[in-house]
Short mmCIF file of C-alpha atoms (C1' of nucleotides) in Angstrom, two decimals:
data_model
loop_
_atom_site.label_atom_id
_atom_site.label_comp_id
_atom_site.label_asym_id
_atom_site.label_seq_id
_atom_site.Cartn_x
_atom_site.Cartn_y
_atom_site.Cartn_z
CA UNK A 1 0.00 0.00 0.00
CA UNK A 2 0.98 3.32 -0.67
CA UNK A 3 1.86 5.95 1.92
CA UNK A 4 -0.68 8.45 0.63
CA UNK A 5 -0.02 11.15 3.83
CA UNK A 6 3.81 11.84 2.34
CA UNK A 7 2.24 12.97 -1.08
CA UNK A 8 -0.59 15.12 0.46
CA UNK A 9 1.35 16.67 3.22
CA UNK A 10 3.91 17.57 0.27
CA UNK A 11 0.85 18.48 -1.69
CA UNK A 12 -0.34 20.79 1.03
CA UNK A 13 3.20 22.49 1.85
CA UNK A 14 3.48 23.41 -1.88
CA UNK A 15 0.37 24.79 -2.10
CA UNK A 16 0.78 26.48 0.90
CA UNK A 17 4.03 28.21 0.38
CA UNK A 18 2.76 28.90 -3.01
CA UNK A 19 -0.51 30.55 -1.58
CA UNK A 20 1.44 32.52 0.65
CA UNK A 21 3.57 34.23 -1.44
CA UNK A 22 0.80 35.06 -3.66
CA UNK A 23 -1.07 36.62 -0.84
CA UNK A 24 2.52 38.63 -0.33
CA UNK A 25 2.82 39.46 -3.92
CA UNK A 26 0.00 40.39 -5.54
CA UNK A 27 -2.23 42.73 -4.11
CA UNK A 28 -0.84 46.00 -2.72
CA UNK A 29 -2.64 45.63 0.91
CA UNK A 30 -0.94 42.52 3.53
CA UNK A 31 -3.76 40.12 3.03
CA UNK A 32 -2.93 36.81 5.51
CA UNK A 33 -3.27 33.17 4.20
CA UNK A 34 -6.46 32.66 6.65
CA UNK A 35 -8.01 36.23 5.19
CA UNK A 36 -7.23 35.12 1.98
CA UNK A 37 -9.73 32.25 2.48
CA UNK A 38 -11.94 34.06 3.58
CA UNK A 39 -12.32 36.49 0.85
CA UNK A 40 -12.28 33.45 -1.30
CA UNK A 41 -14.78 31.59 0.66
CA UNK A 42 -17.05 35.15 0.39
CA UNK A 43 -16.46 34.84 -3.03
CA UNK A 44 -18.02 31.40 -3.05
CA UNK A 45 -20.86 31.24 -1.71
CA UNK A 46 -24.85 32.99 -2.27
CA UNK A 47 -25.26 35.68 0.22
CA UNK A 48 -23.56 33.83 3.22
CA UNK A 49 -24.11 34.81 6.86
CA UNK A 50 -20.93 34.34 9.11
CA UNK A 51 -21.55 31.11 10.70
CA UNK A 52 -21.81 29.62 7.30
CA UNK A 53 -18.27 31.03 6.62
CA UNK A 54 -16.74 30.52 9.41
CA UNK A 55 -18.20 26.78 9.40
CA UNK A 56 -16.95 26.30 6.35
CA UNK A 57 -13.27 27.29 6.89
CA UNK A 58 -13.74 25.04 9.95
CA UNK A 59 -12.54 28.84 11.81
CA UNK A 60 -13.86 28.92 15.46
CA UNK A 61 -16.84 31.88 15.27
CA UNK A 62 -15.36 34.27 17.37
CA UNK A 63 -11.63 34.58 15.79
CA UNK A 64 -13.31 34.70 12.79
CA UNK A 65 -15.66 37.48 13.77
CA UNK A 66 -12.17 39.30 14.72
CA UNK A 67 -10.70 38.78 11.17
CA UNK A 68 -13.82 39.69 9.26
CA UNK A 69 -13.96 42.94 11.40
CA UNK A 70 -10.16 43.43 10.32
CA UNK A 71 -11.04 43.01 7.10
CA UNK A 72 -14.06 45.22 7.41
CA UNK A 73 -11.96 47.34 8.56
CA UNK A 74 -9.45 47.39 5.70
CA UNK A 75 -12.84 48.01 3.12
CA UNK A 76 -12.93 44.67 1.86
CA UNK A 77 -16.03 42.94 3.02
CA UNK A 78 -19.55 44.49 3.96
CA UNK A 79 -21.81 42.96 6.71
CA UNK A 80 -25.29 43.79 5.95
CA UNK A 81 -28.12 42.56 8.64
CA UNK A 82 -30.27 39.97 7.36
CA UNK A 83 -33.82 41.49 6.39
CA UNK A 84 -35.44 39.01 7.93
CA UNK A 85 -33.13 38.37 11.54
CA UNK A 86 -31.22 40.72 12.38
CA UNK A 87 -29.25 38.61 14.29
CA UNK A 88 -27.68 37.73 10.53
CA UNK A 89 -25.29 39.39 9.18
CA UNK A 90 -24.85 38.54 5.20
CA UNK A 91 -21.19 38.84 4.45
CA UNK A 92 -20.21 40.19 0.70
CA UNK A 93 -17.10 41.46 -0.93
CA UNK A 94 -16.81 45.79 -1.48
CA UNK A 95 -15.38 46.15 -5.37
CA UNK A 96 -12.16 46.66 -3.50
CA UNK A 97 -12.49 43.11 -2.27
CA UNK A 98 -13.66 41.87 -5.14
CA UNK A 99 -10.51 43.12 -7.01
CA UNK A 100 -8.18 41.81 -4.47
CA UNK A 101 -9.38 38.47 -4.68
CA UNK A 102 -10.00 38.44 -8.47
CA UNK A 103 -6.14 39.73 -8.07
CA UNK A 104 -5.04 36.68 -6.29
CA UNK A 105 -7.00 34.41 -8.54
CA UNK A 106 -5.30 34.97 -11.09
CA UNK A 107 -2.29 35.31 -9.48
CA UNK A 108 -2.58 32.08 -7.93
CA UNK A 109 -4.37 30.31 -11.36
CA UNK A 110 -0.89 32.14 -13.37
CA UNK A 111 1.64 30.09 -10.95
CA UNK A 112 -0.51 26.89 -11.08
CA UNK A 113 -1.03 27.07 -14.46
CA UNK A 114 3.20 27.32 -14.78
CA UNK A 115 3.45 24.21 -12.97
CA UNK A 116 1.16 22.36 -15.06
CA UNK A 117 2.81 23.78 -18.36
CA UNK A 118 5.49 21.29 -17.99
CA UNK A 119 3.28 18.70 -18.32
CA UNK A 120 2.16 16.73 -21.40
CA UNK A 121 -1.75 17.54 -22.39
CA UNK A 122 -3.11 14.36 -21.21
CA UNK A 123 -0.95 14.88 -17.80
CA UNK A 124 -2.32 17.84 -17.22
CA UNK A 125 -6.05 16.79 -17.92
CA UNK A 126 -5.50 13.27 -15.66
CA UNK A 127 -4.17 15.52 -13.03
CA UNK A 128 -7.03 17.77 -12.87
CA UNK A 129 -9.66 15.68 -13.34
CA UNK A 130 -8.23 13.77 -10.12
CA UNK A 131 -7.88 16.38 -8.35
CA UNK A 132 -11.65 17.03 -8.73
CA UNK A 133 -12.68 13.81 -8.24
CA UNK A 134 -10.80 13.97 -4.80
CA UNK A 135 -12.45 17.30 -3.82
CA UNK A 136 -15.58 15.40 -4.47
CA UNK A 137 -14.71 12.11 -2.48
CA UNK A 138 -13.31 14.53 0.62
CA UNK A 139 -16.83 16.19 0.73
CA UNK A 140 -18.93 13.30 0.91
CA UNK A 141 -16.49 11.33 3.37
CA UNK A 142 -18.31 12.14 6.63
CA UNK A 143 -15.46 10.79 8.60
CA UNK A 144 -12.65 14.05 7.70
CA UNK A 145 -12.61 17.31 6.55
CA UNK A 146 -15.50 18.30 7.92
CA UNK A 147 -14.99 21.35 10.38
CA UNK A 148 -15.71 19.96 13.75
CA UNK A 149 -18.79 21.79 14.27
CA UNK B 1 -9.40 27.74 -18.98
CA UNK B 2 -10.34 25.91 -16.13
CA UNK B 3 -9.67 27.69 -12.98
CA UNK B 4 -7.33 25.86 -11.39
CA UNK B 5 -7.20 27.79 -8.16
CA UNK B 6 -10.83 26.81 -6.91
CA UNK B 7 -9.63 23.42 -7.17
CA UNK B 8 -6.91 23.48 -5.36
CA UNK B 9 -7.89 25.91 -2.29
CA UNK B 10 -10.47 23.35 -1.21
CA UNK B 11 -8.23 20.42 -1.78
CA UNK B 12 -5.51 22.66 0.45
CA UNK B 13 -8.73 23.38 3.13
CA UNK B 14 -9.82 19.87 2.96
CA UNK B 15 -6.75 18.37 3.36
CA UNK B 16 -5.63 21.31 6.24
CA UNK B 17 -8.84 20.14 8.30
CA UNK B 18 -8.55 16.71 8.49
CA UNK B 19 -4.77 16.90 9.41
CA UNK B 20 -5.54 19.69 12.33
CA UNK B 21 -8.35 16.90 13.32
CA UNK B 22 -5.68 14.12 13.38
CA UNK B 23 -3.12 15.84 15.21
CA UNK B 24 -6.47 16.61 17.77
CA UNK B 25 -6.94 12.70 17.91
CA UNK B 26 -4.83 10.30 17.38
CA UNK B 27 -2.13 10.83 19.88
CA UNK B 28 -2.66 11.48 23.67
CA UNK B 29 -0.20 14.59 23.37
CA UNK B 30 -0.99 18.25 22.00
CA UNK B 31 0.18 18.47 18.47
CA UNK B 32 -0.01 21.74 16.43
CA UNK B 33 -0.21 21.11 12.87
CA UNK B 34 2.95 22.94 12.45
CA UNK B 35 4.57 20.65 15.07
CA UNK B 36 2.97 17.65 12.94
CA UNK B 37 4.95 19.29 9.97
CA UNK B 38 8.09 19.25 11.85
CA UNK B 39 7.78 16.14 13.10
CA UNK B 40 7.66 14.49 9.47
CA UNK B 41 10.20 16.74 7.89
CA UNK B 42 12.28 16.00 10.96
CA UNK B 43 11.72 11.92 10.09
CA UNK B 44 11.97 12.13 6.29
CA UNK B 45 15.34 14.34 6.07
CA UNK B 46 18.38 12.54 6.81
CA UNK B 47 20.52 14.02 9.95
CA UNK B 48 18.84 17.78 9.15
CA UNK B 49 20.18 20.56 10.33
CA UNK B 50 17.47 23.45 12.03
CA UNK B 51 18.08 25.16 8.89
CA UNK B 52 17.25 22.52 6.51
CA UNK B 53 14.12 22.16 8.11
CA UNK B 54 13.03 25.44 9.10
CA UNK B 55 13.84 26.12 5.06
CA UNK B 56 12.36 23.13 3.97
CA UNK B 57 9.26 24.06 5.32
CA UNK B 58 9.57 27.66 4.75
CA UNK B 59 9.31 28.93 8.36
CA UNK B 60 11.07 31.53 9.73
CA UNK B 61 13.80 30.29 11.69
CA UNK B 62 13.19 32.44 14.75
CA UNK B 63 9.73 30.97 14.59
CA UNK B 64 11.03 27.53 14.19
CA UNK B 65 13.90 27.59 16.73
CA UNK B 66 10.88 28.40 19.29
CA UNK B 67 8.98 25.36 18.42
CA UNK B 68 11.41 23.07 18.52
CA UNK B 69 12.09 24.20 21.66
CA UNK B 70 9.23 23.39 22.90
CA UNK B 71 9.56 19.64 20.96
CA UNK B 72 12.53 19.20 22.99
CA UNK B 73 10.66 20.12 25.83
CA UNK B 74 7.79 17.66 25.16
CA UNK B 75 10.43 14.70 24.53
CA UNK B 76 9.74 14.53 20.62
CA UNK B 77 13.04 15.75 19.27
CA UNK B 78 16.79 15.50 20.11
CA UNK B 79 19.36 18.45 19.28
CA UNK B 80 22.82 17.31 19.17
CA UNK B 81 25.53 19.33 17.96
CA UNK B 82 27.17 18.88 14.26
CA UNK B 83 30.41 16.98 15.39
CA UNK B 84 32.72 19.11 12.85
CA UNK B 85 30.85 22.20 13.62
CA UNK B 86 29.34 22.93 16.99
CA UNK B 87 27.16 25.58 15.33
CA UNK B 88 25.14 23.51 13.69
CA UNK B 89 22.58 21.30 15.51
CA UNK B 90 21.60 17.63 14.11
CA UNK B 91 17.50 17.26 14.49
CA UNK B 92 16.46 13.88 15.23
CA UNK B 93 12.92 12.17 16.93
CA UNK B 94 13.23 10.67 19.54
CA UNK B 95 11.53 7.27 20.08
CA UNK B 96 8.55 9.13 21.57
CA UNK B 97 8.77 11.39 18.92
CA UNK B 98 8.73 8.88 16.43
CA UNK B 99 6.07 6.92 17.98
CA UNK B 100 3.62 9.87 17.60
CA UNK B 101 4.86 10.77 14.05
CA UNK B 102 4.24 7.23 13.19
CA UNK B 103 0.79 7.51 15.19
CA UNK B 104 0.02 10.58 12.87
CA UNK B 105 0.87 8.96 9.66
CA UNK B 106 -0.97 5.79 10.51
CA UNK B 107 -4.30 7.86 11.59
CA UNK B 108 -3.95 10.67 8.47
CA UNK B 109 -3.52 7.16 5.83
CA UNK B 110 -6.53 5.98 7.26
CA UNK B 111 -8.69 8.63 6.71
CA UNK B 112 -7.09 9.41 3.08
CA UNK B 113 -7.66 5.88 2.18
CA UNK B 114 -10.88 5.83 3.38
CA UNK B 115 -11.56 8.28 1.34
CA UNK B 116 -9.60 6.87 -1.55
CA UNK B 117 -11.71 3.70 -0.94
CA UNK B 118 -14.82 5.39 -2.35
CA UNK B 119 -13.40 5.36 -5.95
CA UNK B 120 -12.81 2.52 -8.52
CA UNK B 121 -9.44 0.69 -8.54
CA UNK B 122 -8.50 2.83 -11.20
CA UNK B 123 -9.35 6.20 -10.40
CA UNK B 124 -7.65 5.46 -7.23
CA UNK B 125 -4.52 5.03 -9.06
CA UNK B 126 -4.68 7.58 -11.08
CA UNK B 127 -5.04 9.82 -8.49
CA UNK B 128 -2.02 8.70 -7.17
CA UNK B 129 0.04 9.26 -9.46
CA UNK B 130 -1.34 12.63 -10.34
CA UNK B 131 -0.54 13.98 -7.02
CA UNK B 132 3.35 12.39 -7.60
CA UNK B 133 3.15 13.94 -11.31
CA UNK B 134 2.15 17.15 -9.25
CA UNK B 135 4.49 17.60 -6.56
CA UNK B 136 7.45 16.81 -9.12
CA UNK B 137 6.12 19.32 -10.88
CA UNK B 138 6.09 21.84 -8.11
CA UNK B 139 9.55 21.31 -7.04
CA UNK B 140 11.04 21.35 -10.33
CA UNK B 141 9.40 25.15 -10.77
CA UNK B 142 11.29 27.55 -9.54
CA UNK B 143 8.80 30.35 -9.35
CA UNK B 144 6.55 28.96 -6.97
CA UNK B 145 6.53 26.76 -4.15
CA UNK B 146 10.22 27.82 -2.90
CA UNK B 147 10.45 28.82 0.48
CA UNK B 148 11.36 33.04 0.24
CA UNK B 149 14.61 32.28 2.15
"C1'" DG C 1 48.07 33.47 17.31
"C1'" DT C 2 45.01 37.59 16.92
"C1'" DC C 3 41.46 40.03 14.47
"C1'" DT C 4 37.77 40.52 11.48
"C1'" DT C 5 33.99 38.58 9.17
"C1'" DA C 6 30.50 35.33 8.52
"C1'" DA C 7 27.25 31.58 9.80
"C1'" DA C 8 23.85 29.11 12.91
"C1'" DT C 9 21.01 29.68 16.37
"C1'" DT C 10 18.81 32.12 20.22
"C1'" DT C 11 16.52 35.93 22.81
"C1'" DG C 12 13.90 40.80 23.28
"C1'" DC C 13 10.01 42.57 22.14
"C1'" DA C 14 5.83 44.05 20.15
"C1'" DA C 15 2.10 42.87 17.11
"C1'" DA C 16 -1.10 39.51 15.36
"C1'" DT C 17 -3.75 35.28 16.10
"C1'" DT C 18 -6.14 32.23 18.69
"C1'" DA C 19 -9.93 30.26 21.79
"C1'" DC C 20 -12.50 29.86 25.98
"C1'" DA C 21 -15.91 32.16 28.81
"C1'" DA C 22 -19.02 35.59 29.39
"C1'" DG C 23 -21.78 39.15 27.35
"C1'" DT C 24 -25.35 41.38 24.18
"C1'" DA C 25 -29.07 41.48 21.11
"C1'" DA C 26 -32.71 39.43 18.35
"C1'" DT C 27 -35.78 35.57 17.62
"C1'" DG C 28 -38.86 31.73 18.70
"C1'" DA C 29 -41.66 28.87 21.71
"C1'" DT C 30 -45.15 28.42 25.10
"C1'" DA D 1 -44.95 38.21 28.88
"C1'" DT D 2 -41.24 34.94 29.83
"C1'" DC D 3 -37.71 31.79 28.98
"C1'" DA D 4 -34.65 29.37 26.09
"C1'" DT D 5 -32.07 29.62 21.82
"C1'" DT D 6 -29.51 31.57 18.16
"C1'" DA D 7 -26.05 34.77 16.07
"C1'" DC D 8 -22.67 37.28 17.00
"C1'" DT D 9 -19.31 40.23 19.84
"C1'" DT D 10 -16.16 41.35 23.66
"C1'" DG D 11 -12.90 40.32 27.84
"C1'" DT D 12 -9.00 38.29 28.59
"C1'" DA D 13 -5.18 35.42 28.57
"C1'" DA D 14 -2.22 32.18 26.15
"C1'" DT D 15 0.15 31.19 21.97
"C1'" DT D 16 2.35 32.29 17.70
"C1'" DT D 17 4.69 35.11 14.78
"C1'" DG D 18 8.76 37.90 12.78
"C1'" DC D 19 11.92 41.62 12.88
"C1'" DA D 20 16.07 43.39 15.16
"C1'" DA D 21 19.69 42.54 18.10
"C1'" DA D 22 22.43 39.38 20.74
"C1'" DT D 23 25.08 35.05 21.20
"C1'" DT D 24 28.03 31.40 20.07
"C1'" DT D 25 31.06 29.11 17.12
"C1'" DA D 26 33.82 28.75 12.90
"C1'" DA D 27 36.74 30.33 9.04
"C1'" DG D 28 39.82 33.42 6.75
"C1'" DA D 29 43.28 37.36 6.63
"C1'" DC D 30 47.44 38.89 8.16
#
DNA sequence: GTCTTAAATTTGCAAATTACAAGTAATGAT
DNA sequence: ATCATTACTTGTAATTTGCAAATTTAAGAC
């Protein structure tokens, strides 16, 4: 059998360092590797109230409430009270935030996209089809990579 | 284009949350899930140096020197100075150390192949060697992935 | 051998990050 | 109306981080 850990944790570290230096790089403002998720996650997802970001990033609610209110801060996300319960806030992205993390995307997409250039075609295709079929597996695994609640 | 990015930040998040919950579970002691990154670099390198480690895993060695510290402290990891050069100091687990690295690896493999166990034989392996073809990749490119130094 | 320079690692410190517990405010249930 | 619950925010204290400055040891110049 395989030792699949060794490849992901090298996997992860890559990325990671990668991600990191993007985050450095790219956009004019410090943006951190956990803020940089979140803007992403923001990105994501259909008019999302914190918990379901927070949950999401598996981020315990109240350190996340800090960075969102750093990042507030900074002009980069909005909290608007939910019509309905105002105990909801619906987190978006300001333009500003929305350029910053369209920044990194492509920032991030440009270096990726270098590594897979030395690839054949069919490489590069295998590797991202796997990579989505793993994404896919992780979510409906019940047993990890689910934020502990 | 596909947008390679998306892909890859949830593999990174997935991947990040089940490791944090592993190094949470499976051994009596506190693990960070830097310390868990140590630990294996520590165990894969052969007689590495604070440096090599620290670089390898693109950490600021200030940072680093601090938490192996406090591996020493816990019993994980043994400092012993280079013989030719008393600057340097030699990393190494210690049996304890190595026990919980080992307890780690055995705990993350299980939930990666239980995940791994929801695809067909052959998807499986393709996915494994994707993630090979990928890493290789990633430290053959210069422009990414490289610690800053 | 002494002196200067460089390398490997460690501390001083101050800022950022974290999480638990306790708080506030809004909603829902009865 | 009252009580429990939900969504989120602070208080506070511990941990983590990284720059600058020290420390220790080694290597080279003379």
């Amino acid at each position: 059998m395989e030792n699949v850990r060794n490849m992901f944790q090298l996997l992860s570290r890559n990325f990671g360092l990668l991600n990191e230096q993007c985050c450095d790089n790219c956009c004019g403002q410090d943006i951190s590797l956990v803020q940089s998720h979140i803007l992403y996650e923001i990105n994501r997802q259909h008019h999302p109230s914190m918990q379901e970001i927070a949950g999401a990033l598996g981020m315990d609610i109240t350190t996340f409430s800090r960075q969102v209110k750093t990042l507030v801060d900074k002009g980069l996300v909005k909290k608007t009270p939910h019509p309905a319960d105002n105990r909801i806030n619906i987190l978006s992205l300001t333009p500003e935030g929305l350029g910053i993390e369209n920044n990194i995307n492509v920032t991030v997409n440009a270096q990726l996209n270098g590594v897979l250039s030395t690839m054949s075609e069919f490489e590069r295709e295998t590797v991202i089809r796997s990579i989505k079929l793993l994404n896919d597996s992780m979510q409906k695994s019940a047993s990890c990579c689910i934020p502990p609640k």
